[in-house]
PDB file of C-alpha atoms and ligand atoms in Angstrom:
ATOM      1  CA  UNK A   1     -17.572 -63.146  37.751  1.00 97.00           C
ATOM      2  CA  UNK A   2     -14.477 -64.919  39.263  1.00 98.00           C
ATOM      3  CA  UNK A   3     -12.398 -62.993  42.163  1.00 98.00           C
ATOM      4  CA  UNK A   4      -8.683 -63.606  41.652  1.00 98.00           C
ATOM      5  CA  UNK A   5      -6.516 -62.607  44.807  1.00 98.00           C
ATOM      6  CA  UNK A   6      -3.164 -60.413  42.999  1.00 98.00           C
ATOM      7  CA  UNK A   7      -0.900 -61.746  46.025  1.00 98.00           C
ATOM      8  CA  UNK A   8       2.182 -64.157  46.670  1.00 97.00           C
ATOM      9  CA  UNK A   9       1.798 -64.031  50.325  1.00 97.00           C
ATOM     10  CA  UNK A  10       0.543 -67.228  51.777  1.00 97.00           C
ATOM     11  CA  UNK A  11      -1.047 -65.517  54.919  1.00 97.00           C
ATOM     12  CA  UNK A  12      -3.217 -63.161  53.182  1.00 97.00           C
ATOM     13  CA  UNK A  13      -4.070 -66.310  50.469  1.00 98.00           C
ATOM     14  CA  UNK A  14      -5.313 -68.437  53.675  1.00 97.00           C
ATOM     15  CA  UNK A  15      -7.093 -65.577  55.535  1.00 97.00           C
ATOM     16  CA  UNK A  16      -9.364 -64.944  52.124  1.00 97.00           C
ATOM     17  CA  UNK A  17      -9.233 -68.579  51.138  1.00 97.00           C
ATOM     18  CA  UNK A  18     -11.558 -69.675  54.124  1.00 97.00           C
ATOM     19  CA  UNK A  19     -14.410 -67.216  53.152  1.00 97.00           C
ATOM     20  CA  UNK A  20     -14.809 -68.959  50.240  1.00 97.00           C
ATOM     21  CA  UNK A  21     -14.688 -66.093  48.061  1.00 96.00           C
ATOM     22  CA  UNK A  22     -11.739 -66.671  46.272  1.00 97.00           C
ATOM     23  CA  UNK A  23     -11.555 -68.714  43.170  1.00 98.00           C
ATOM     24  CA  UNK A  24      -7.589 -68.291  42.034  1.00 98.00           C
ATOM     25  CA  UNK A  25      -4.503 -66.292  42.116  1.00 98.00           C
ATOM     26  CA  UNK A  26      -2.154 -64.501  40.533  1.00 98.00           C
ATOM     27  CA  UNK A  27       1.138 -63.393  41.253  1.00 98.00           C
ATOM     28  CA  UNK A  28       4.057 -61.515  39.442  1.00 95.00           C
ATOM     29  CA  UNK A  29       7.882 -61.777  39.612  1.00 96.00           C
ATOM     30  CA  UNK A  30       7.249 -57.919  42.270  1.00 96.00           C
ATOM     31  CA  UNK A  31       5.070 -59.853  44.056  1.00 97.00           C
ATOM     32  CA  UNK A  32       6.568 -62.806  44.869  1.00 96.00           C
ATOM     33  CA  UNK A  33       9.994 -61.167  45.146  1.00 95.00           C
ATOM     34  CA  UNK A  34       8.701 -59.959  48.349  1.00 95.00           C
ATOM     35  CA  UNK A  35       8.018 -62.914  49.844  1.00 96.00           C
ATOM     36  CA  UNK A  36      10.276 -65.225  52.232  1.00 96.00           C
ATOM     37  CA  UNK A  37      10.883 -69.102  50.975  1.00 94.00           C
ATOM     38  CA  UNK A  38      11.662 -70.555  47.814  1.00 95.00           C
ATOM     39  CA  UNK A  39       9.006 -69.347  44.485  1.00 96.00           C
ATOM     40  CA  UNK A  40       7.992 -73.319  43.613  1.00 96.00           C
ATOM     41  CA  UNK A  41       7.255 -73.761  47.287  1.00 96.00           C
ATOM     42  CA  UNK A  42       5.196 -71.027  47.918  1.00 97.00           C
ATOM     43  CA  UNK A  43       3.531 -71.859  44.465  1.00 98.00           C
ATOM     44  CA  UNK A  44       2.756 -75.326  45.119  1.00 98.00           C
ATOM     45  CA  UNK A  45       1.515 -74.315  49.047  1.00 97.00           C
ATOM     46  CA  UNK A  46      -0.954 -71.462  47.638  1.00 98.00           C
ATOM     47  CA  UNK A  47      -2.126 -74.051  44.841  1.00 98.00           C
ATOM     48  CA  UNK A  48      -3.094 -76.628  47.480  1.00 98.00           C
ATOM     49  CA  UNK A  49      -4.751 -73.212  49.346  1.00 98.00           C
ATOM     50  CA  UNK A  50      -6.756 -72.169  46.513  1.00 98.00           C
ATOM     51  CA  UNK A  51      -7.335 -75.486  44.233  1.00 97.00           C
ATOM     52  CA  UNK A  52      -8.091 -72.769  41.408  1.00 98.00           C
ATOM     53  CA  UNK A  53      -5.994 -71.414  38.732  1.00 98.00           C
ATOM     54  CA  UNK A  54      -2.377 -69.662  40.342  1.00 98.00           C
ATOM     55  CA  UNK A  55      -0.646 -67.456  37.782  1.00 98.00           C
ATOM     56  CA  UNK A  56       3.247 -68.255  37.740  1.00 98.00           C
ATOM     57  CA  UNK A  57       5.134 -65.795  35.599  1.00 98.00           C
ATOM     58  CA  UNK A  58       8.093 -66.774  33.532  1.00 98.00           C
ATOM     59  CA  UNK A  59      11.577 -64.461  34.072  1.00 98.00           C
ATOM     60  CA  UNK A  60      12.940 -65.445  30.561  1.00 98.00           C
ATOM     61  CA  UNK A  61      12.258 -63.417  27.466  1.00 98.00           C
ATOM     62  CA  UNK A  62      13.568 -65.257  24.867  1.00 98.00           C
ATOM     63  CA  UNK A  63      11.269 -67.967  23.445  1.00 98.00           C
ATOM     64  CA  UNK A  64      13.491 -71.028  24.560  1.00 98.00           C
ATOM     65  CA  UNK A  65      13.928 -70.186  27.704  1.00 98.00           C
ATOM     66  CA  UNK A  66       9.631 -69.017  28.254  1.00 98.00           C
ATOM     67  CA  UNK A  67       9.396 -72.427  26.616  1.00 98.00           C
ATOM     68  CA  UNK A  68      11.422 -73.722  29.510  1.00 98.00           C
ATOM     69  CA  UNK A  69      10.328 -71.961  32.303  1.00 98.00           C
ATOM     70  CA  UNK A  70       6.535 -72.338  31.113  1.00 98.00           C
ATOM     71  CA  UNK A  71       6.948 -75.960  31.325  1.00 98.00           C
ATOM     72  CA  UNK A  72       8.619 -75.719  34.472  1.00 98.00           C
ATOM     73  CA  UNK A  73       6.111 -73.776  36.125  1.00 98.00           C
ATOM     74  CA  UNK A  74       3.310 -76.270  34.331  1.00 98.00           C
ATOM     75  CA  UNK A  75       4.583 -79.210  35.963  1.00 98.00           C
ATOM     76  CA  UNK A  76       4.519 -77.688  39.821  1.00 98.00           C
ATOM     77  CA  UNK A  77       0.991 -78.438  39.527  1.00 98.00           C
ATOM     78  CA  UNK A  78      -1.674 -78.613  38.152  1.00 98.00           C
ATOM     79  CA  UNK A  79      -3.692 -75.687  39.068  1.00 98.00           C
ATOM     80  CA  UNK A  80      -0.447 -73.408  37.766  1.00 98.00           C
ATOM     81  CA  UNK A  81      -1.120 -71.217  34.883  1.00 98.00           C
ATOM     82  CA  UNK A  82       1.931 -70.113  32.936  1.00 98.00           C
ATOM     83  CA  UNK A  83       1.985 -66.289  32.836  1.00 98.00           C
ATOM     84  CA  UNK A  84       3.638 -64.913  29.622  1.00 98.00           C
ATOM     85  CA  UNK A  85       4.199 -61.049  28.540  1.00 98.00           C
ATOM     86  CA  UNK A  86       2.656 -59.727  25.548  1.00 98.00           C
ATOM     87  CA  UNK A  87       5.877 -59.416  23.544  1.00 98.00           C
ATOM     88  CA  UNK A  88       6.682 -61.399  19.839  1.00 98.00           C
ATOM     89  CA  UNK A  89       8.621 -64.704  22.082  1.00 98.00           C
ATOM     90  CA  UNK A  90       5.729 -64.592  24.407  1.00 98.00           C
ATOM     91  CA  UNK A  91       3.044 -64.871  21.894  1.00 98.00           C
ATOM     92  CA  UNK A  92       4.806 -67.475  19.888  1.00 98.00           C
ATOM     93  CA  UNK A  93       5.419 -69.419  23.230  1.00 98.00           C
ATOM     94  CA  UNK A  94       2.407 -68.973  24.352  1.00 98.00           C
ATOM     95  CA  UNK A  95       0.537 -70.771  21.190  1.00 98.00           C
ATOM     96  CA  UNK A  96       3.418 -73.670  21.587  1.00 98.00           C
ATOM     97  CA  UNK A  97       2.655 -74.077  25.248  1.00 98.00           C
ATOM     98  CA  UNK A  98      -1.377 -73.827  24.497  1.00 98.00           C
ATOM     99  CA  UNK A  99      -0.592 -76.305  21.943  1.00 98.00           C
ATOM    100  CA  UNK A 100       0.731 -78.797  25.043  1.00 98.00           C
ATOM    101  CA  UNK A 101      -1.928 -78.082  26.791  1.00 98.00           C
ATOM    102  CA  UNK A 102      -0.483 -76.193  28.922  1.00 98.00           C
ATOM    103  CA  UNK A 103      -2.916 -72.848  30.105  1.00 98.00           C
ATOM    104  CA  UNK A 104      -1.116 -69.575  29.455  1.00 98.00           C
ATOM    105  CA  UNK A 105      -2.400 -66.410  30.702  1.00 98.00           C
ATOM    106  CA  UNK A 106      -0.671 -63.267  28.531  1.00 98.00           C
ATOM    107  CA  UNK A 107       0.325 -60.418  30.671  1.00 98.00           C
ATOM    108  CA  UNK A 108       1.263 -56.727  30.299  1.00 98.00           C
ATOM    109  CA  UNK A 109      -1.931 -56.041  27.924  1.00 98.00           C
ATOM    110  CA  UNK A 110      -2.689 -52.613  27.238  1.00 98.00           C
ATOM    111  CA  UNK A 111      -4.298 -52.181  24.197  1.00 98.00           C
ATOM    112  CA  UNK A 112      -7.306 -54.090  22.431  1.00 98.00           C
ATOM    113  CA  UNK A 113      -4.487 -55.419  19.199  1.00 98.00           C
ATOM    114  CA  UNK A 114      -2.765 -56.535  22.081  1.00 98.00           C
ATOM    115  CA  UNK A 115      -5.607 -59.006  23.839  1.00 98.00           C
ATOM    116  CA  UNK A 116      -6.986 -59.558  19.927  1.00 98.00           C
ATOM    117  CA  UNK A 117      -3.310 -61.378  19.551  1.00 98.00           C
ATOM    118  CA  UNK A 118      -3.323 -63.474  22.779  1.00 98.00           C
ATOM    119  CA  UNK A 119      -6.643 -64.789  21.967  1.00 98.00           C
ATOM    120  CA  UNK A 120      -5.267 -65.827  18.504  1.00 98.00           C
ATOM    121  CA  UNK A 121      -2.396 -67.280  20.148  1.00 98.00           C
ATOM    122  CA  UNK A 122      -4.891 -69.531  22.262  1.00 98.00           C
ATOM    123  CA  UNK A 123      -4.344 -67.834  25.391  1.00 98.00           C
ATOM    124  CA  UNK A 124      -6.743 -69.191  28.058  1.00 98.00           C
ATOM    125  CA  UNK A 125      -6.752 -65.738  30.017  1.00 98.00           C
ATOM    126  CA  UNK A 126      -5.583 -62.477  29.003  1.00 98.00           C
ATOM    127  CA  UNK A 127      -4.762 -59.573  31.431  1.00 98.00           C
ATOM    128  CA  UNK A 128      -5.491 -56.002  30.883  1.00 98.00           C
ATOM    129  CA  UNK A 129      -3.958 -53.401  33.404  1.00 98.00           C
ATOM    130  CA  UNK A 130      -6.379 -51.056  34.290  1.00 98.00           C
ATOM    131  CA  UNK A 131      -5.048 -49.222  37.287  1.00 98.00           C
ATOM    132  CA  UNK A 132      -1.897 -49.018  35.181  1.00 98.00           C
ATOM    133  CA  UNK A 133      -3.901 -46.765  32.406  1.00 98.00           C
ATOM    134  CA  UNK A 134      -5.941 -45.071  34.821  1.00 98.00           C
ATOM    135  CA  UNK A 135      -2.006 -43.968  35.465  1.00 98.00           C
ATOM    136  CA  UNK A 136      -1.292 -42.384  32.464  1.00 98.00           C
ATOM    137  CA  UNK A 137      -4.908 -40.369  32.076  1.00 98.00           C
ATOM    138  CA  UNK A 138      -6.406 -43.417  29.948  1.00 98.00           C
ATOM    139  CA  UNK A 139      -9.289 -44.928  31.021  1.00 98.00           C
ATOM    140  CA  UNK A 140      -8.831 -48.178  31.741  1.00 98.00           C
ATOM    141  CA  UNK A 141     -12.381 -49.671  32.057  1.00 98.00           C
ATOM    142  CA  UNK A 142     -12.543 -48.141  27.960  1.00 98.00           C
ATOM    143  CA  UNK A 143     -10.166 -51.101  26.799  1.00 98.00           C
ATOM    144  CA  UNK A 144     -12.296 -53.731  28.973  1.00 98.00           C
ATOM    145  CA  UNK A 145     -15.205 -52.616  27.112  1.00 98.00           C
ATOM    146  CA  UNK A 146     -13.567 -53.205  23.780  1.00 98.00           C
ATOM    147  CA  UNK A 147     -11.870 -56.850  24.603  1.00 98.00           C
ATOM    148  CA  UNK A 148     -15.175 -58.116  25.899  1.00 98.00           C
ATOM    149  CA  UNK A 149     -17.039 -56.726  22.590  1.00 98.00           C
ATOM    150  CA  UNK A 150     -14.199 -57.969  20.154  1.00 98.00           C
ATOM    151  CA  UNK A 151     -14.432 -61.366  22.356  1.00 98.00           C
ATOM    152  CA  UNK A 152     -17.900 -61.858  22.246  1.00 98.00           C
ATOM    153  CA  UNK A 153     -17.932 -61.047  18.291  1.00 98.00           C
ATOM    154  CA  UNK A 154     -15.705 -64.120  17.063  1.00 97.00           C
ATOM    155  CA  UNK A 155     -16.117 -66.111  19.989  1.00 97.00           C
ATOM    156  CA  UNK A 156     -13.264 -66.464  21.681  1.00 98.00           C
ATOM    157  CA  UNK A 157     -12.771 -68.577  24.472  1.00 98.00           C
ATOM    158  CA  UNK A 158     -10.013 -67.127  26.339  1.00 98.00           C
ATOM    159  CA  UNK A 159     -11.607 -65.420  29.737  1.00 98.00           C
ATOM    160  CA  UNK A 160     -11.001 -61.421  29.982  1.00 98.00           C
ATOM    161  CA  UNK A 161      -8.542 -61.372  33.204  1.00 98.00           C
ATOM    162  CA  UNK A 162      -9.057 -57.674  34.888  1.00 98.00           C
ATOM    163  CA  UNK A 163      -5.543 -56.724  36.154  1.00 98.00           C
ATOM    164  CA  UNK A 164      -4.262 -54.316  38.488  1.00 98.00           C
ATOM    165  CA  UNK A 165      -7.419 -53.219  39.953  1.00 98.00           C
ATOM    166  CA  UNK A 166      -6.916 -50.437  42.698  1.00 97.00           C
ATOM    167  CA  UNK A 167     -10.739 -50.222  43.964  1.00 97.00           C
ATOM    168  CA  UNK A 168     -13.845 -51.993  44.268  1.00 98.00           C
ATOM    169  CA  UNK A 169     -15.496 -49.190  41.572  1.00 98.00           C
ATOM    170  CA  UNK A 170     -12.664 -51.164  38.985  1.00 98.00           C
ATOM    171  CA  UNK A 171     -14.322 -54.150  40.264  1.00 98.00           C
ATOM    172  CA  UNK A 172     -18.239 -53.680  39.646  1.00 98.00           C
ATOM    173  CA  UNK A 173     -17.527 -51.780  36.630  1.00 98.00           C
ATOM    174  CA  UNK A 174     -15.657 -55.113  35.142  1.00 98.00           C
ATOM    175  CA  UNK A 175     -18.798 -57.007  35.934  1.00 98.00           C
ATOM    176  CA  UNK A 176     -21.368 -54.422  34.630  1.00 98.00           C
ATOM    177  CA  UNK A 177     -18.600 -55.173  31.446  1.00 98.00           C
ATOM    178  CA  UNK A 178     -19.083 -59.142  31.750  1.00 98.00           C
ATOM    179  CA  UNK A 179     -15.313 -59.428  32.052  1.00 98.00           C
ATOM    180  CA  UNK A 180     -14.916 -62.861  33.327  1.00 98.00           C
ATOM    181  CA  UNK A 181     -12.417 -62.355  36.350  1.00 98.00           C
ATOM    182  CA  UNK A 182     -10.576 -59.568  38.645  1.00 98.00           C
ATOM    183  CA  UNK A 183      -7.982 -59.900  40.360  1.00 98.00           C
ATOM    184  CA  UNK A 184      -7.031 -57.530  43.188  1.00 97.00           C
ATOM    185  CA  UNK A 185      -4.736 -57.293  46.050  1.00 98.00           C
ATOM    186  CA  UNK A 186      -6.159 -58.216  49.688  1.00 98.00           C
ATOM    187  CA  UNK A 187      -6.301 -54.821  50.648  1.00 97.00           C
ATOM    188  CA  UNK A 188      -8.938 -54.251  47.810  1.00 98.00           C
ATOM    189  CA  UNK A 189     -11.139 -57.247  48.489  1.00 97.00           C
ATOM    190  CA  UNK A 190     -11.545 -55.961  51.785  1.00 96.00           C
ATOM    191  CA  UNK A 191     -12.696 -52.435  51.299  1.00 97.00           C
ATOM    192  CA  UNK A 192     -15.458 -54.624  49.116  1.00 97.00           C
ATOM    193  CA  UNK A 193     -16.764 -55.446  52.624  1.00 97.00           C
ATOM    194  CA  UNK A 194     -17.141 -51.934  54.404  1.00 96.00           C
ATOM    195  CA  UNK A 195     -20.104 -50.178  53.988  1.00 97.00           C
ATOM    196  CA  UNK A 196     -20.834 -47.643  57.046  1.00 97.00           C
ATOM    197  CA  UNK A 197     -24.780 -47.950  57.229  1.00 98.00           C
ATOM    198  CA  UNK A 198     -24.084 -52.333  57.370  1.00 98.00           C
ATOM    199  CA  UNK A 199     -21.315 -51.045  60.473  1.00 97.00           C
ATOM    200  CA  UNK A 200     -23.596 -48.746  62.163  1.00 98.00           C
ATOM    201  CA  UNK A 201     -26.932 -51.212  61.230  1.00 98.00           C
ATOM    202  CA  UNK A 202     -25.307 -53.805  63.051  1.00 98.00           C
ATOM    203  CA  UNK A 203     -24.417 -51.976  66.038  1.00 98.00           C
ATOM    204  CA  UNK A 204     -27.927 -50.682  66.420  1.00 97.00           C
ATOM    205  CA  UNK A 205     -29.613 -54.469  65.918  1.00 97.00           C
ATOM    206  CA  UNK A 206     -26.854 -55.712  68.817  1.00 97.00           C
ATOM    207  CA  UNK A 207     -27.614 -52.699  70.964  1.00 97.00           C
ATOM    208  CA  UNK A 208     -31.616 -53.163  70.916  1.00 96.00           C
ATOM    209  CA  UNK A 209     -31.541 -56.710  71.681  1.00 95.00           C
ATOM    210  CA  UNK A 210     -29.116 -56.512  74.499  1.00 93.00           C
ATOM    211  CA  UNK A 211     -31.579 -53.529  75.799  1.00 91.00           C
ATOM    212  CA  UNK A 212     -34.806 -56.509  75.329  1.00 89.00           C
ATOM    213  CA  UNK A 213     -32.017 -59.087  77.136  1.00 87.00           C
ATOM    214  CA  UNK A 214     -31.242 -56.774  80.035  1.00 85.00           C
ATOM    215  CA  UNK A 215     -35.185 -56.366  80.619  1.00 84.00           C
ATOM    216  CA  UNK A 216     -36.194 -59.639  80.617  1.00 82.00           C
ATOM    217  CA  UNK A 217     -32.866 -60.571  83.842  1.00 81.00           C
ATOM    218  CA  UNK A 218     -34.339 -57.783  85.724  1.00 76.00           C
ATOM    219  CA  UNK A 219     -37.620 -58.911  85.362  1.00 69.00           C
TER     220      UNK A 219
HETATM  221  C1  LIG B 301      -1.745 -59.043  37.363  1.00 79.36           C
HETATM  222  O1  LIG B 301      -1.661 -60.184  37.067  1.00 79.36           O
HETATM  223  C2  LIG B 301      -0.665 -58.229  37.937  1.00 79.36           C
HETATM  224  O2  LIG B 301       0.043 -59.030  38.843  1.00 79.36           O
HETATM  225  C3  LIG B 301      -1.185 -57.058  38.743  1.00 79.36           C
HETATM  226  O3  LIG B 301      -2.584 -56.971  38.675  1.00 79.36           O
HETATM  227  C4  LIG B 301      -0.449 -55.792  38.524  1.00 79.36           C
HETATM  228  O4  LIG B 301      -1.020 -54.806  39.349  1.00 79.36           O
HETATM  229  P1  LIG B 301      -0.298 -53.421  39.678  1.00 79.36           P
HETATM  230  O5  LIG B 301      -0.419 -52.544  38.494  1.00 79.36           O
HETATM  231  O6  LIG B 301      -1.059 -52.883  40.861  1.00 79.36           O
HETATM  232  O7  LIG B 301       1.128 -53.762  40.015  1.00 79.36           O
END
């Protein structure tokens, strides 16, 4: 399973970059809102990071100006991925811009019809919101389970994008799924490090060989 980083901030992008963990990134207009410098820029910068697919979502919501913006976005570089909500204009763009070549992943996915429509539409990712279900006492994980069977039945190529993951248990249960990618904020590909017995392991392996090291210079 891929690891996407959910981020716009270039820092964070760099730090998880260099372990070599990290095969793309997504970002949303909230995310990069936050961040100093000018959108392209920053895109461009985390593409040359990451040399993996970066999510760039369009503002418009008509289907000329999607079409616009999507081709915009494309021609940044190309590692960007045109990010497109699931509305009517974003479907219908996003099987125009597929049709260019041009990779689209379809956002704001909450319901199986939904992802069953993007993958008509030739998206090449679709993203389902889990933590945003989870939200609203529906379980999230359930409408994985039912794009990766529906998927799997006719074949369909576009990759099953896990989105707004808020824990590593979203994580692992994805991959027990087969869902082909999560993506999560920094803060949640870190807690996928800590374990307390690895901690307190480690201490206890350092501690008995500096007590073997200390012997053997007073010897
Ligand atoms: C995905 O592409 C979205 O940017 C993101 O996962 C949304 O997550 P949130 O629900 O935590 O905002």
């Amino acid at each position: 399973m891929k690891l996407f980083v959910d981020t716009g901030n270039i820092k964070d992008i760099e730090a998880l970059a260099s372990l070599g963990i990290i095969d793309g990134v997504t970002t949303n207009p909230s995310l990069l809102a936050k961040e100093p410098g000018d959108f392209r820029e920053n895109l461009k910068r985390i593409c040359a990071i990451v040399r993996g697919p970066v999510s760039g979502e369009v503002i418009a919501t008509d289907f000329d100006g999607m079409m616009r913006e999507g081709q915009e976005i494309a021609a940044l570089d190309p590692y960007m991925v045109v990010k497109l909500p699931l509305t009517r204009n974003g479907i219908r763009a996003c099987k125009a811009l597929s049709s260019e070549g041009i990779r689209v992943n379809v956002t704001l996915v909450f319901s199986a019809a939904q992802a069953l429509l993007a993958a008509k539409a030739g998206a090449t990712f679709v993203s389902p919101f889990v933590g945003r279900l989870d939200d609203i006492a529906t379980n999230g994980m359930e409408l994985i389970r039912e794009i990766v069977e529906i998927y799997d039945n006719y074949e369909f190529t576009t990759e099953v994008l896990v989105a707004s993951c808020r824990h590593p248990i979203h994580i692992v249960e994805a991959a027990r799924l087969g869902a082909d990618i999560c993506t999560c904020p920094p803060a949640v590909i870190d807690q996928m490090f800590n374990h307390p017995l690895t901690t307190s392991g480690l201490e206890r392996f350092l501690k008995d060989w500096e007590k073997v090291q200390a012997a053997l210079t007073t010897k």
